PDB file of C-alpha atoms in Angstrom:
ATOM      1  CA  UNK A1003      10.674  -0.980  -7.513  1.00 41.00           C
ATOM      2  CA  UNK A1004       9.339   1.989  -5.465  1.00 47.00           C
ATOM      3  CA  UNK A1005       5.842   1.843  -4.499  1.00 51.00           C
ATOM      4  CA  UNK A1006       5.589   4.970  -2.421  1.00 50.00           C
ATOM      5  CA  UNK A1007       5.377   8.359  -4.186  1.00 56.00           C
ATOM      6  CA  UNK A1008       8.978   9.498  -5.176  1.00 61.00           C
ATOM      7  CA  UNK A1009       7.772  13.100  -4.954  1.00 70.00           C
ATOM      8  CA  UNK A1010       6.928  12.849  -0.986  1.00 76.00           C
ATOM      9  CA  UNK A1011      10.171  13.102  -0.190  1.00 76.00           C
ATOM     10  CA  UNK A1012      10.732  16.537  -1.894  1.00 82.00           C
ATOM     11  CA  UNK A1013       7.464  17.946  -0.793  1.00 86.00           C
ATOM     12  CA  UNK A1014       6.558  20.090   2.222  1.00 93.00           C
ATOM     13  CA  UNK A1015       3.283  21.807   3.204  1.00 94.00           C
ATOM     14  CA  UNK A1016       0.155  21.993   5.207  1.00 96.00           C
ATOM     15  CA  UNK A1017      -2.014  19.009   3.503  1.00 95.00           C
ATOM     16  CA  UNK A1018      -1.369  16.020   2.031  1.00 93.00           C
ATOM     17  CA  UNK A1019      -4.408  14.113   0.467  1.00 93.00           C
ATOM     18  CA  UNK A1020      -4.272  10.629  -0.489  1.00 90.00           C
ATOM     19  CA  UNK A1021      -6.636   8.161  -2.146  1.00 86.00           C
ATOM     20  CA  UNK A1022      -5.350   4.765  -2.164  1.00 78.00           C
ATOM     21  CA  UNK A1023      -6.821   1.846  -4.125  1.00 73.00           C
ATOM     22  CA  UNK A1024      -9.084  -0.276  -2.239  1.00 70.00           C
ATOM     23  CA  UNK A1025      -8.187  -3.621  -3.551  1.00 72.00           C
ATOM     24  CA  UNK A1026      -5.657  -5.905  -5.128  1.00 69.00           C
ATOM     25  CA  UNK A1027      -7.059  -4.637  -8.544  1.00 69.00           C
ATOM     26  CA  UNK A1028      -4.128  -3.433 -10.582  1.00 69.00           C
ATOM     27  CA  UNK A1029      -4.958  -0.816 -13.488  1.00 68.00           C
ATOM     28  CA  UNK A1030      -2.072  -1.506 -15.182  1.00 69.00           C
ATOM     29  CA  UNK A1031      -4.145  -3.550 -18.013  1.00 70.00           C
ATOM     30  CA  UNK A1032      -6.864  -0.589 -18.046  1.00 72.00           C
ATOM     31  CA  UNK A1033      -3.835   1.605 -19.306  1.00 74.00           C
ATOM     32  CA  UNK A1034      -1.375  -0.329 -21.185  1.00 76.00           C
ATOM     33  CA  UNK A1035      -1.734   1.057 -24.495  1.00 79.00           C
ATOM     34  CA  UNK A1036      -0.915   4.701 -22.736  1.00 80.00           C
ATOM     35  CA  UNK A1037       1.805   3.137 -20.930  1.00 78.00           C
ATOM     36  CA  UNK A1038       3.105   1.400 -24.073  1.00 81.00           C
ATOM     37  CA  UNK A1039       3.269   4.995 -25.804  1.00 85.00           C
ATOM     38  CA  UNK A1040       4.730   6.591 -22.620  1.00 82.00           C
ATOM     39  CA  UNK A1041       7.686   4.317 -22.441  1.00 82.00           C
ATOM     40  CA  UNK A1042       8.437   3.883 -25.819  1.00 87.00           C
ATOM     41  CA  UNK A1043      10.083   0.429 -25.447  1.00 85.00           C
ATOM     42  CA  UNK A1044       9.396  -2.457 -27.602  1.00 85.00           C
ATOM     43  CA  UNK A1045       7.724  -5.374 -25.903  1.00 81.00           C
ATOM     44  CA  UNK A1046       6.203  -8.922 -26.093  1.00 82.00           C
ATOM     45  CA  UNK A1047       2.572  -8.801 -26.080  1.00 82.00           C
ATOM     46  CA  UNK A1048       1.328 -11.096 -23.412  1.00 80.00           C
ATOM     47  CA  UNK A1049      -1.737 -13.493 -23.844  1.00 82.00           C
ATOM     48  CA  UNK A1050      -4.721 -12.977 -25.869  1.00 83.00           C
ATOM     49  CA  UNK A1051      -5.470  -9.236 -25.180  1.00 78.00           C
ATOM     50  CA  UNK A1052      -1.512  -8.249 -26.122  1.00 78.00           C
ATOM     51  CA  UNK A1053      -0.931  -6.819 -22.774  1.00 78.00           C
ATOM     52  CA  UNK A1054       2.689  -5.990 -21.483  1.00 76.00           C
ATOM     53  CA  UNK A1055       3.908  -7.313 -18.221  1.00 74.00           C
ATOM     54  CA  UNK A1056       3.687  -4.899 -15.484  1.00 70.00           C
ATOM     55  CA  UNK A1057       5.358  -5.186 -11.727  1.00 72.00           C
ATOM     56  CA  UNK A1058       2.520  -5.455  -9.533  1.00 77.00           C
ATOM     57  CA  UNK A1059       2.460  -2.550  -6.898  1.00 81.00           C
ATOM     58  CA  UNK A1060       2.874  -3.084  -3.123  1.00 86.00           C
ATOM     59  CA  UNK A1061      -0.269  -0.752  -2.797  1.00 85.00           C
ATOM     60  CA  UNK A1062      -2.455  -3.521  -4.330  1.00 86.00           C
ATOM     61  CA  UNK A1063      -0.894  -6.539  -1.987  1.00 89.00           C
ATOM     62  CA  UNK A1064      -2.477  -7.037   1.348  1.00 91.00           C
ATOM     63  CA  UNK A1065       0.834  -8.329   3.007  1.00 94.00           C
ATOM     64  CA  UNK A1066       2.732  -5.101   1.763  1.00 93.00           C
ATOM     65  CA  UNK A1067      -0.009  -2.161   1.610  1.00 94.00           C
ATOM     66  CA  UNK A1068       0.145  -1.535   5.606  1.00 96.00           C
ATOM     67  CA  UNK A1069       4.161  -1.200   5.295  1.00 95.00           C
ATOM     68  CA  UNK A1070       4.155   1.078   2.176  1.00 92.00           C
ATOM     69  CA  UNK A1071       1.189   3.234   3.841  1.00 94.00           C
ATOM     70  CA  UNK A1072       3.096   3.567   7.110  1.00 96.00           C
ATOM     71  CA  UNK A1073       6.386   4.708   5.127  1.00 93.00           C
ATOM     72  CA  UNK A1074       4.373   7.492   3.315  1.00 92.00           C
ATOM     73  CA  UNK A1075       2.818   8.562   6.410  1.00 95.00           C
ATOM     74  CA  UNK A1076       6.063   8.976   8.240  1.00 94.00           C
ATOM     75  CA  UNK A1077       8.110  10.462   5.346  1.00 92.00           C
ATOM     76  CA  UNK A1078       5.542  12.965   4.476  1.00 92.00           C
ATOM     77  CA  UNK A1079       6.427  16.649   5.819  1.00 94.00           C
ATOM     78  CA  UNK A1080       2.701  17.726   5.961  1.00 96.00           C
ATOM     79  CA  UNK A1081       1.031  19.542   8.947  1.00 98.00           C
ATOM     80  CA  UNK A1082      -1.983  17.472   8.250  1.00 98.00           C
ATOM     81  CA  UNK A1083      -2.413  13.805   6.461  1.00 97.00           C
ATOM     82  CA  UNK A1084      -5.801  12.809   4.735  1.00 97.00           C
ATOM     83  CA  UNK A1085      -6.738   9.311   3.437  1.00 96.00           C
ATOM     84  CA  UNK A1086     -10.244   8.469   1.978  1.00 95.00           C
ATOM     85  CA  UNK A1087     -10.675   5.002   2.144  1.00 93.00           C
ATOM     86  CA  UNK A1088     -13.696   2.579   2.441  1.00 91.00           C
ATOM     87  CA  UNK A1089     -14.592  -0.650   4.431  1.00 91.00           C
ATOM     88  CA  UNK A1090     -13.640  -3.062   1.886  1.00 88.00           C
ATOM     89  CA  UNK A1091     -10.285  -1.655   1.636  1.00 90.00           C
ATOM     90  CA  UNK A1092      -7.027  -4.113   2.011  1.00 93.00           C
ATOM     91  CA  UNK A1093      -6.380  -2.378   5.336  1.00 95.00           C
ATOM     92  CA  UNK A1094      -8.959  -2.341   7.765  1.00 95.00           C
ATOM     93  CA  UNK A1095     -10.237   1.047   9.524  1.00 96.00           C
ATOM     94  CA  UNK A1096      -8.085  -0.219  12.783  1.00 98.00           C
ATOM     95  CA  UNK A1097      -5.088  -0.863  10.800  1.00 97.00           C
ATOM     96  CA  UNK A1098      -5.211   2.890   9.369  1.00 98.00           C
ATOM     97  CA  UNK A1099      -5.674   4.134  12.730  1.00 98.00           C
ATOM     98  CA  UNK A1100      -2.833   2.150  14.391  1.00 98.00           C
ATOM     99  CA  UNK A1101      -0.507   3.448  11.953  1.00 98.00           C
ATOM    100  CA  UNK A1102      -1.695   7.058  11.733  1.00 98.00           C
ATOM    101  CA  UNK A1103      -2.183   7.333  15.551  1.00 98.00           C
ATOM    102  CA  UNK A1104       1.826   6.670  15.881  1.00 98.00           C
ATOM    103  CA  UNK A1105       2.551  10.239  13.910  1.00 98.00           C
ATOM    104  CA  UNK A1106       0.159  12.595  15.906  1.00 98.00           C
ATOM    105  CA  UNK A1107      -3.633  13.385  16.607  1.00 99.00           C
ATOM    106  CA  UNK A1108      -6.088  11.090  14.519  1.00 99.00           C
ATOM    107  CA  UNK A1109      -9.643  11.841  13.934  1.00 98.00           C
ATOM    108  CA  UNK A1110     -12.204   9.548  11.681  1.00 98.00           C
ATOM    109  CA  UNK A1111     -14.788  10.833   9.599  1.00 97.00           C
ATOM    110  CA  UNK A1112     -17.482   7.970   8.281  1.00 96.00           C
ATOM    111  CA  UNK A1113     -20.462   8.261   5.720  1.00 94.00           C
ATOM    112  CA  UNK A1114     -22.477   5.492   4.559  1.00 93.00           C
ATOM    113  CA  UNK A1115     -22.859   4.759   0.490  1.00 85.00           C
ATOM    114  CA  UNK A1116     -25.161   2.529  -1.351  1.00 83.00           C
ATOM    115  CA  UNK A1117     -22.464   0.008  -3.000  1.00 78.00           C
ATOM    116  CA  UNK A1118     -21.378   0.294  -6.569  1.00 71.00           C
ATOM    117  CA  UNK A1119     -22.908  -2.730  -8.547  1.00 69.00           C
ATOM    118  CA  UNK A1120     -21.092  -3.657 -11.546  1.00 66.00           C
ATOM    119  CA  UNK A1121     -22.648  -6.998 -11.690  1.00 63.00           C
ATOM    120  CA  UNK A1122     -26.089  -8.539 -12.147  1.00 65.00           C
ATOM    121  CA  UNK A1123     -27.599  -9.056  -8.815  1.00 62.00           C
ATOM    122  CA  UNK A1124     -27.916 -12.666  -8.739  1.00 62.00           C
ATOM    123  CA  UNK A1125     -24.384 -13.135  -9.750  1.00 62.00           C
ATOM    124  CA  UNK A1126     -22.968 -10.725  -7.224  1.00 58.00           C
ATOM    125  CA  UNK A1127     -19.480 -11.496  -5.381  1.00 62.00           C
ATOM    126  CA  UNK A1128     -20.309  -8.715  -2.732  1.00 60.00           C
ATOM    127  CA  UNK A1129     -23.724  -9.315  -1.071  1.00 69.00           C
ATOM    128  CA  UNK A1130     -23.641  -6.032   0.889  1.00 78.00           C
ATOM    129  CA  UNK A1131     -25.732  -3.099  -0.321  1.00 81.00           C
ATOM    130  CA  UNK A1132     -23.865  -0.112   1.319  1.00 86.00           C
ATOM    131  CA  UNK A1133     -20.355   0.406   2.063  1.00 89.00           C
ATOM    132  CA  UNK A1134     -18.479   2.710   4.526  1.00 93.00           C
ATOM    133  CA  UNK A1135     -16.312   5.606   3.409  1.00 93.00           C
ATOM    134  CA  UNK A1136     -13.859   6.537   5.694  1.00 96.00           C
ATOM    135  CA  UNK A1137     -12.067   9.886   6.006  1.00 97.00           C
ATOM    136  CA  UNK A1138      -8.744   9.668   8.115  1.00 98.00           C
ATOM    137  CA  UNK A1139      -7.402  12.490   9.329  1.00 98.00           C
ATOM    138  CA  UNK A1140      -3.725  12.834  10.681  1.00 98.00           C
ATOM    139  CA  UNK A1141      -2.557  16.025  12.481  1.00 99.00           C
ATOM    140  CA  UNK A1142       1.540  15.146  12.522  1.00 98.00           C
ATOM    141  CA  UNK A1143       3.224  15.904  15.614  1.00 95.00           C
TER     142      UNK A1143
END
């Protein structure tokens, strides 16, 4: 399975903006009906929800995301590469910096946000009330 966008080898330009998934949460289950219609192939429903099997993206695997991100940055034929990412992502801010600095001049911008709360306060998995959103900026050599 190809995990980096297949189009990145065919495009070139000035600005490439990427907004990676922050967690190991896969979205295949959210869009399984649309995926089933688009694929137009028979499948065997799985479990109570009737989901189809899907391949877990390397972008959502902590032990793979740095490698596929570096491949994308290296292969991008753009003058500037921007990445929007937060402090709860699979890659640390230092890991993103380490990768991007290899390919040119790196800058970082940061802004604080109130954390999105999808669960009840007493049952929260994440106790932090805020999060940091980063804009990683690379001017490629």
